[in-house]
């Protein structure tokens, strides 16, 4: 799942990003509204955590433009006050959810997860193919009932392959969904992660390489 955190309080922004990365999400950060619009211009985020009171472009305006551009991203707005007017305004602008500051971090994670599921409505929360079962909520992977311990990136790659439901996923898509913007696009991390993931999943192999195109499960 790819998430954008938009928050001008840098300490808070970085803390949110770190917490979401621990949940195996790929997270980018924008520290103002203009940076948020720039990033959403070229990356399709599943969920955007959007602070309302932002410099350069206000959070309301960011939400308005995303909705106007028919963005598929789900928006959770962070409002400074638990003020009813504030919440209604945010939801009116097209936010899918809101959370008043200060919030409990676990609640934010749960809501981001729930919104991420809503952005892929046809799929059940637990993904399963070829005896491989992945539970995003519990961060649990099993094959034929046996638990498999995966790193965060292996988990994220497997999640994308399962979400594709048998379709081929390109290396670019995997980089886009499982890594953040700091990754070098010419890196071989996808290949390396795929190798260790395949090894952990064991025999017979379930991940197929489609030469020149990508991978499928
Ligand atoms: Ca703010």
XYZ file of C-alpha atoms and ligand atoms in Angstrom:
218
model
C 0.000 0.000 0.000
C 1.376 3.422 -0.940
C 0.633 6.286 1.452
C 1.352 10.017 1.348
C 1.611 11.859 4.661
C 1.012 15.613 4.317
C 1.832 17.468 7.519
C 3.836 20.650 8.082
C 4.883 19.771 11.623
C 7.964 17.846 10.595
C 8.403 15.875 13.808
C 4.812 14.679 13.652
C 5.008 13.991 9.900
C 8.130 11.882 10.294
C 6.705 10.024 13.300
C 3.547 9.139 11.342
C 5.639 8.005 8.358
C 7.863 5.834 10.541
C 4.847 4.246 12.221
C 3.149 3.444 8.919
C 6.373 2.017 7.450
C 6.490 -0.359 10.410
C 3.160 -1.667 9.114
C 4.872 -2.491 5.807
C 3.346 0.472 3.973
C 5.394 2.487 1.459
C 5.254 6.052 2.726
C 6.197 9.421 1.222
C 6.034 12.703 3.108
C 5.084 16.205 1.941
C 5.576 19.137 4.301
C 3.171 21.552 2.622
C 0.180 21.579 0.301
C 2.093 22.487 -2.857
C 4.506 19.584 -2.365
C 1.502 17.299 -1.813
C -0.084 18.321 -5.125
C 3.228 17.873 -6.917
C 3.623 14.329 -5.562
C 0.027 13.302 -6.211
C 0.546 14.534 -9.782
C 2.778 11.614 -10.638
C 2.108 8.930 -8.008
C -1.228 7.204 -7.408
C -1.427 6.934 -3.651
C -3.851 4.491 -2.069
C -4.300 6.697 0.973
C -3.388 10.317 1.747
C -3.092 11.442 5.356
C -3.824 15.144 4.936
C -3.372 17.768 7.614
C -5.969 20.490 7.176
C -3.963 23.516 8.248
C -1.071 23.539 5.769
C 1.222 26.275 4.422
C 1.415 27.275 0.709
C -1.754 25.389 -0.291
C -4.373 24.796 2.412
C -5.439 21.201 3.105
C -8.999 22.001 2.017
C -7.714 23.180 -1.357
C -5.538 20.060 -1.731
C -8.606 17.877 -1.095
C -10.709 19.951 -3.488
C -8.180 19.607 -6.302
C -7.720 15.874 -5.766
C -11.452 15.366 -6.006
C -11.640 17.628 -9.082
C -8.884 15.546 -10.733
C -10.908 12.394 -10.008
C -8.091 10.986 -7.902
C -8.749 7.444 -6.677
C -6.783 8.138 -3.487
C -8.643 7.892 -0.213
C -8.165 10.917 2.028
C -8.084 10.996 5.795
C -7.992 14.551 7.065
C -6.274 15.565 10.268
C -8.092 18.457 11.886
C -6.575 20.624 14.589
C -9.736 20.890 16.611
C -12.385 18.256 17.178
C -14.693 21.028 16.059
C -17.847 19.797 14.317
C -17.664 22.530 11.644
C -14.105 21.493 10.806
C -15.062 17.865 10.316
C -18.087 18.652 8.206
C -16.026 21.009 6.034
C -13.389 18.331 5.431
C -15.930 15.648 4.559
C -17.811 18.095 2.317
C -14.630 18.641 0.333
C -14.364 14.951 -0.417
C -12.275 13.559 2.435
C -13.223 9.939 3.217
C -12.472 10.152 6.904
C -11.141 12.588 9.487
C -9.249 12.368 12.735
C -8.992 15.174 15.281
C -5.627 16.035 16.794
C -4.334 14.846 19.153
C -5.107 11.313 18.026
C -4.098 7.859 19.166
C -1.522 6.513 16.759
C -3.072 3.039 16.645
C -6.344 4.590 15.580
C -4.674 6.391 12.674
C -3.052 3.129 11.511
C -6.351 1.249 11.721
C -8.134 3.938 9.722
C -5.427 4.145 7.054
C -5.669 0.361 6.672
C -9.443 0.500 6.419
C -9.248 3.215 3.740
C -6.629 1.230 1.831
C -9.038 -1.694 1.728
C -11.795 0.569 0.458
C -9.570 1.678 -2.426
C -9.588 -1.964 -3.596
C -13.224 -2.874 -2.852
C -13.408 -6.147 -4.797
C -10.747 -7.845 -2.725
C -11.262 -9.464 0.662
C -9.020 -8.266 3.502
C -7.229 -11.632 3.535
C -5.556 -12.430 0.215
C -5.076 -16.001 -0.922
C -3.739 -17.771 -4.028
C -2.093 -21.111 -4.666
C -2.075 -22.025 -0.972
C -0.344 -18.753 -0.046
C -2.400 -16.744 2.405
C -1.622 -13.150 3.420
C -3.439 -11.308 6.175
C -2.543 -7.576 5.906
C -4.181 -6.739 9.236
C -2.259 -9.349 11.205
C 0.877 -9.067 9.012
C 0.753 -12.843 8.704
C 1.729 -15.056 5.775
C 1.192 -18.795 5.584
C 1.687 -21.392 2.883
C -0.479 -24.484 3.204
C -1.028 -23.492 6.821
C 2.650 -23.099 7.763
C 3.663 -19.619 8.884
C 6.392 -17.841 6.899
C 8.402 -14.961 8.377
C 8.945 -12.226 5.792
C 10.758 -8.896 5.868
C 8.623 -5.776 5.359
C 9.601 -5.465 1.683
C 9.039 -9.162 0.957
C 5.633 -8.835 2.577
C 4.769 -5.727 0.546
C 5.871 -7.370 -2.729
C 3.850 -10.497 -1.990
C 0.832 -8.346 -1.110
C 1.012 -6.587 -4.501
C 1.342 -9.884 -6.365
C -1.685 -11.300 -4.550
C -3.692 -8.119 -5.116
C -3.050 -8.435 -8.847
C -5.082 -11.648 -8.674
C -3.094 -13.580 -11.278
C -2.199 -10.619 -13.494
C 1.420 -9.731 -14.265
C 2.909 -7.000 -12.070
C 5.801 -5.036 -13.549
C 8.998 -4.230 -11.698
C 8.041 -0.531 -11.961
C 4.688 -1.183 -10.303
C 6.377 -3.111 -7.513
C 8.886 -0.296 -6.964
C 6.012 2.167 -6.994
C 3.877 0.302 -4.468
C 6.419 -1.298 -2.158
C 9.228 1.240 -2.036
C 9.139 4.986 -1.573
C 10.412 7.813 -3.764
C 13.959 7.600 -2.417
C 14.564 4.391 -4.280
C 16.827 4.462 -7.347
C 14.676 3.352 -10.317
C 17.607 1.378 -11.746
C 18.144 -0.597 -8.573
C 18.043 -4.389 -8.464
C 16.188 -4.489 -5.121
C 13.090 -5.962 -6.729
C 15.081 -8.852 -8.146
C 16.892 -9.428 -4.860
C 13.677 -9.236 -2.821
C 11.970 -11.578 -5.274
C 14.799 -14.080 -4.840
C 14.600 -14.151 -1.036
C 10.784 -14.166 -1.140
C 10.748 -17.168 -3.474
C 13.208 -18.998 -1.269
C 11.062 -18.421 1.818
C 7.859 -19.457 0.073
C 9.553 -22.747 -0.840
C 8.766 -25.416 -3.440
C 6.956 -25.753 -5.728
C 7.568 -22.185 -6.930
C 4.440 -20.028 -7.039
C 5.916 -16.780 -8.382
C 6.472 -16.854 -12.102
C 8.844 -14.504 -13.979
C 7.383 -13.190 -17.212
C 10.525 -12.147 -19.136
C 10.612 -8.476 -20.050
C 7.228 -7.861 -18.376
C 7.297 -8.655 -14.688
C 6.087 -11.223 -12.199
C 2.880 -13.044 -11.441
C 1.530 -15.383 -8.815
Ca -0.574 21.959 10.285
